[in-house]
Coordinates of C-alpha atoms in Angstrom, one line a residue:
M1 CA -12.1 0.9 56.0
K2 CA -11.4 4.1 54.1
T3 CA -7.7 3.4 54.2
K4 CA -8.2 -0.1 52.8
L5 CA -10.3 1.3 49.9
L6 CA -7.6 3.8 49.1
Q7 CA -5.0 1.0 49.1
L8 CA -7.1 -1.1 46.8
F9 CA -7.6 1.8 44.5
F10 CA -3.9 2.5 44.5
I11 CA -3.1 -1.2 43.6
L12 CA -5.7 -1.2 40.8
F13 CA -4.3 2.1 39.5
I14 CA -0.7 0.7 39.4
F15 CA -2.0 -2.6 37.7
Y16 CA -3.8 -0.8 34.9
G17 CA -1.1 1.9 34.6
C18 CA 1.6 -0.8 34.0
K19 CA -0.5 -3.0 31.7
P20 CA 0.9 -2.8 28.1
Q21 CA -1.4 -0.7 26.0
P22 CA -2.1 -1.7 22.4
K23 CA -0.1 0.4 19.9
K24 CA -2.0 3.0 18.2
E25 CA -2.3 2.3 14.5
K26 CA -1.8 5.0 11.8
P27 CA -4.9 4.4 9.8
E28 CA -4.5 7.4 7.6
K29 CA -1.3 6.2 5.9
T30 CA -2.7 2.7 5.4
K31 CA -5.9 4.3 4.0
V32 CA -4.0 6.4 1.5
S33 CA -1.9 3.5 0.3
N34 CA -4.9 1.2 -0.1
N35 CA -6.8 4.0 -2.0
L36 CA -3.9 4.2 -4.4
L37 CA -4.2 0.5 -5.5
A38 CA -5.9 0.9 -8.9
S39 CA -5.3 2.1 -12.5
W40 CA -5.6 5.8 -12.9
G41 CA -6.3 7.6 -16.2
L42 CA -5.1 11.2 -16.6
Y43 CA -8.1 13.5 -17.4
D44 CA -6.8 17.0 -16.7
V45 CA -3.6 18.9 -16.2
S46 CA -3.7 22.5 -14.9
S47 CA -0.9 25.0 -14.3
M48 CA -0.6 26.6 -10.9
A49 CA 0.8 30.0 -11.9
E50 CA 2.3 32.3 -9.3
A51 CA 0.3 35.3 -8.1
N52 CA 2.5 37.8 -9.9
T53 CA 2.3 36.0 -13.3
S54 CA 0.7 38.1 -16.1
A55 CA -2.5 37.0 -17.7
D56 CA -0.8 36.2 -21.0
D57 CA 1.9 34.1 -19.4
A58 CA -0.6 32.3 -17.2
L59 CA -2.6 31.4 -20.3
M60 CA 0.5 30.1 -22.1
E61 CA 1.4 28.0 -19.0
E62 CA -2.1 26.6 -19.0
A63 CA -1.8 25.8 -22.8
K64 CA 1.5 24.0 -22.3
S65 CA 0.1 21.9 -19.4
K66 CA -2.7 20.7 -21.6
E67 CA -0.2 19.3 -24.0
K68 CA 0.3 16.4 -21.6
L69 CA -3.3 15.3 -22.2
K70 CA -2.6 14.5 -25.9
D71 CA -0.4 11.5 -25.0
G72 CA -2.6 10.3 -22.2
I73 CA -1.2 8.6 -19.1
L74 CA -2.4 5.4 -17.4
L75 CA -0.8 5.0 -14.0
S76 CA -1.3 1.6 -12.4
I77 CA -0.2 1.1 -8.8
F78 CA 0.1 -2.5 -7.3
K79 CA 0.3 -3.8 -3.8
D80 CA 3.7 -5.4 -4.3
G81 CA 5.2 -1.9 -4.4
T82 CA 5.5 -1.7 -8.2
F83 CA 3.8 0.6 -10.7
S84 CA 3.5 1.0 -14.5
D85 CA 3.2 4.1 -16.6
V86 CA 1.6 3.5 -20.0
R87 CA 1.1 6.1 -22.8
K88 CA -1.0 5.8 -25.9
S89 CA 2.0 6.6 -28.0
S90 CA 3.5 3.3 -26.9
Q91 CA 5.8 4.8 -24.3
Y92 CA 6.0 2.5 -21.3
A93 CA 7.8 2.6 -18.0
N94 CA 7.6 0.8 -14.7
G95 CA 9.3 0.9 -11.3
I96 CA 8.9 1.0 -7.5
W97 CA 6.5 3.3 -5.6
K98 CA 6.4 4.4 -1.9
N99 CA 3.7 6.3 -0.1
L100 CA 4.7 8.3 2.9
G101 CA 1.7 10.2 4.2
D102 CA 0.8 12.8 1.5
K103 CA 3.8 12.0 -0.7
L104 CA 4.1 9.5 -3.5
F105 CA 7.6 8.5 -4.6
L106 CA 7.9 6.9 -8.1
D107 CA 11.3 5.4 -8.9
Y108 CA 11.5 4.5 -12.6
K109 CA 13.3 1.3 -13.5
D110 CA 16.0 1.5 -16.2
S111 CA 16.2 5.3 -15.6
T112 CA 17.6 7.8 -13.2
K113 CA 14.2 9.5 -13.1
T114 CA 12.5 9.8 -9.7
D115 CA 9.3 11.7 -9.2
T116 CA 8.3 13.0 -5.8
L117 CA 4.6 13.9 -6.0
Y118 CA 2.1 15.2 -3.4
I119 CA -1.2 13.3 -3.3
Q120 CA -4.7 14.5 -2.9
H121 CA -7.7 12.3 -3.0
D122 CA -11.1 13.5 -4.0
L123 CA -14.3 12.6 -5.9
V124 CA -15.2 13.8 -9.4
N125 CA -18.8 13.0 -10.4
E126 CA -18.9 10.4 -7.7
Q127 CA -15.8 8.8 -9.1
Q128 CA -12.5 8.4 -7.2
S129 CA -10.0 11.1 -8.2
L130 CA -6.3 11.4 -7.6
S131 CA -4.4 14.7 -7.9
L132 CA -0.6 14.6 -8.1
Y133 CA 1.6 17.7 -8.1
P134 CA 5.3 18.2 -7.7
P135 CA 6.9 20.1 -4.7
T136 CA 7.2 23.2 -6.9
K137 CA 3.4 23.1 -7.4
K138 CA 3.8 24.5 -10.9
F139 CA 1.2 22.1 -12.2
K140 CA -1.3 19.6 -11.1
M141 CA -2.2 16.3 -12.8
Q142 CA -5.7 15.0 -12.1
F143 CA -6.5 11.3 -12.6
V144 CA -9.8 9.4 -12.3
E145 CA -10.0 5.7 -11.4
Y146 CA -9.7 3.9 -14.7
A147 CA -10.1 0.4 -13.1
P148 CA -10.1 -0.9 -9.5
A149 CA -7.4 -3.3 -8.3
M150 CA -7.7 -6.9 -9.3
E151 CA -8.1 -9.6 -6.7
N152 CA -4.9 -11.1 -8.0
F153 CA -2.8 -8.1 -9.0
K154 CA -0.5 -10.3 -11.2
E155 CA -3.4 -10.8 -13.5
D156 CA -3.9 -7.1 -14.0
P157 CA -3.4 -6.4 -17.7
F158 CA -1.1 -3.5 -16.9
Y159 CA 1.1 -5.4 -14.4
S160 CA 4.7 -5.2 -15.6
A161 CA 5.0 -9.0 -16.4
N162 CA 2.0 -8.6 -18.8
N163 CA 3.5 -5.7 -20.7
L164 CA 6.9 -6.9 -21.8
W165 CA 5.8 -6.6 -25.4
R166 CA 5.7 -2.8 -25.0
K167 CA 9.4 -2.6 -24.3
K168 CA 11.1 -1.7 -27.6
A169 CA 13.5 -4.4 -28.9
S170 CA 17.2 -3.4 -28.7
H171 CA 18.2 -5.6 -31.6
A172 CA 16.7 -7.4 -34.6
E173 CA 14.8 -10.3 -33.1
T174 CA 14.8 -14.0 -34.1
L175 CA 11.5 -15.6 -35.0
T176 CA 11.4 -17.2 -31.6
E177 CA 11.8 -13.8 -29.9
I178 CA 9.1 -12.3 -32.2
Q179 CA 6.8 -15.2 -31.2
D180 CA 7.5 -14.6 -27.5
R181 CA 6.7 -10.9 -27.9
L182 CA 3.5 -11.8 -29.6
G183 CA 2.7 -14.2 -26.9
N184 CA 3.1 -11.6 -24.2
Y185 CA 0.8 -9.2 -26.2
F186 CA -1.9 -11.9 -26.4
K187 CA -1.5 -12.6 -22.7
H188 CA -2.1 -8.9 -22.0
L189 CA -5.3 -8.9 -24.1
I190 CA -6.5 -12.1 -22.3
Y191 CA -6.1 -10.4 -19.0
I192 CA -8.0 -7.3 -20.3
L193 CA -11.0 -9.6 -21.0
K194 CA -10.5 -11.5 -17.7
A195 CA -10.4 -8.2 -15.8
A196 CA -13.6 -7.1 -17.5
K197 CA -15.4 -10.2 -16.3
E198 CA -14.1 -9.9 -12.7
R199 CA -14.9 -6.2 -12.5
K200 CA -18.3 -6.7 -14.3
Q201 CA -17.5 -3.9 -16.8
Q202 CA -20.2 -2.9 -19.2
V203 CA -17.6 -1.5 -21.6
V204 CA -14.2 -3.0 -22.5
S205 CA -11.5 -0.6 -23.6
F206 CA -8.4 -1.3 -25.7
E207 CA -7.3 2.3 -26.1
Y208 CA -4.0 1.7 -24.3
S209 CA -3.5 -1.7 -26.0
Q210 CA -3.8 -1.2 -29.7
G211 CA -2.1 -3.7 -32.0
I212 CA -2.8 -6.3 -34.7
V213 CA -5.6 -8.2 -32.9
K214 CA -9.1 -7.2 -34.0
I215 CA -11.7 -7.9 -31.4
Y216 CA -15.1 -8.9 -32.7
S217 CA -18.3 -9.8 -30.8
G218 CA -17.5 -13.5 -30.4
G219 CA -14.6 -13.6 -32.7
I220 CA -10.9 -12.7 -33.1
G221 CA -9.3 -11.4 -36.3
I222 CA -6.4 -9.3 -37.5
E223 CA -6.3 -5.6 -38.4
E224 CA -5.7 -4.6 -42.0
P225 CA -2.0 -3.6 -42.4
S226 CA -2.9 0.1 -42.9
Q227 CA -4.9 0.1 -39.7
V228 CA -2.2 -1.3 -37.4
A229 CA -1.4 1.3 -34.7
N230 CA 2.1 2.8 -34.8
S231 CA 2.3 2.3 -31.1
W232 CA 2.4 -1.4 -31.7
I233 CA 4.8 -1.2 -34.7
N234 CA 7.2 0.9 -32.7
T235 CA 7.8 -1.7 -30.0
Y236 CA 9.7 -3.8 -32.6
Y237 CA 13.3 -3.2 -33.6
N238 CA 12.3 -2.2 -37.1
N239 CA 9.4 -2.5 -39.6
D240 CA 10.7 -5.8 -40.9
D241 CA 10.3 -7.4 -37.5
A242 CA 6.9 -5.9 -37.1
K243 CA 5.9 -7.3 -40.5
A244 CA 7.3 -10.7 -39.5
A245 CA 5.1 -10.7 -36.4
Y246 CA 2.0 -9.6 -38.5
K247 CA 2.7 -12.4 -41.0
M248 CA 3.1 -14.9 -38.3
F249 CA -0.3 -14.2 -36.8
S250 CA -1.9 -13.9 -40.2
N251 CA -0.6 -17.3 -41.3
Y252 CA -1.8 -18.9 -38.1
L253 CA -5.3 -17.5 -38.5
R254 CA -5.6 -18.8 -42.1
H255 CA -4.7 -22.3 -41.0
S256 CA -6.2 -22.6 -37.6
H257 CA -9.6 -24.0 -36.8
Y258 CA -11.0 -23.0 -33.4
K259 CA -13.7 -25.6 -32.5
G260 CA -14.9 -24.2 -29.1
A261 CA -18.6 -23.6 -28.6
A262 CA -19.9 -20.1 -28.1
V263 CA -21.6 -19.3 -24.8
G264 CA -23.4 -16.2 -26.0
D265 CA -21.2 -13.8 -23.9
W266 CA -18.8 -12.1 -26.3
I267 CA -16.3 -11.3 -23.6
Q268 CA -16.2 -15.0 -22.4
D269 CA -16.2 -16.2 -26.1
D270 CA -13.3 -13.9 -27.1
Y271 CA -11.4 -14.8 -23.9
N272 CA -11.7 -18.5 -24.7
I273 CA -10.5 -18.0 -28.3
L274 CA -7.5 -15.8 -27.3
L275 CA -6.6 -18.4 -24.7
S276 CA -6.7 -21.1 -27.4
I277 CA -4.5 -18.9 -29.6
Y278 CA -2.1 -18.3 -26.7
S279 CA -1.9 -22.1 -26.0
D280 CA -1.1 -22.8 -29.7
L281 CA 1.6 -20.2 -29.7
K282 CA 3.2 -21.6 -26.6
Q283 CA 3.2 -25.0 -28.3
G284 CA 5.1 -23.6 -31.3
E285 CA 2.2 -23.5 -33.8
F286 CA 3.2 -20.0 -34.9
L287 CA 6.7 -21.2 -36.0
K288 CA 5.5 -24.1 -38.1
P289 CA 6.2 -23.9 -41.9
V290 CA 3.2 -22.8 -43.8
N291 CA 2.0 -24.6 -46.9
E292 CA 0.8 -21.7 -49.1
N293 CA -1.1 -24.1 -51.4
E294 CA -3.5 -25.1 -48.6

């Protein structure tokens, strides 16, 4: 009897020992990648001076590192492997990202620039924080979550297809090209409002999206020429093209008559108005001759 039990145990041992075991997942890498999917705003830069650096030199290094804060950086990382890098000065870049454990690789499109950065996740005042620093560890950039990922990342206002208007024109543009650039700018603003609704934001920020559109509570207007941000003007080939775009929108507003009813929610109302403007633009209304006597 004892021999039979030993034989049965031996058979069961072989059976379970040979049974294919499920592959162990690597949750940490997946977790890090998923945690990256958001828009991150730069809030601090600190130098990481070497131990033998003098106090004066360390102070100067710290001062230089803070210079990066003046321009501001909004880094948006999307699940299709792309990212965008937006500066308040109108500088814009995009490319491909890869996350390997604790390293983030940023390959910039239309550039030979490649950043290899180490990643560290943390919380700052109960807000998601992301620290990035180069292999040299000479400085550390600290970002806080500016906005979580959209359900449909292609509708994120900072996704590359919604920021074509930021890329400086390489030639004097035709009126059709100027209209298309305006259209992409409107599309970007539409998605800012749509994202605010989806994310249930209490405050809607346009700090990285300044231009000629003036957002009112339940209305859309145009900025005074003297108030138009240089960051928007500089996306055009020259001032003449920027003025042509301004005039195109100004003429449209003077002769358009939006008839949609207000719903009492300014974000929804402005979204509907901008969507109507975008629709008119796509149908060629911005290129129609203007009767100045009307």
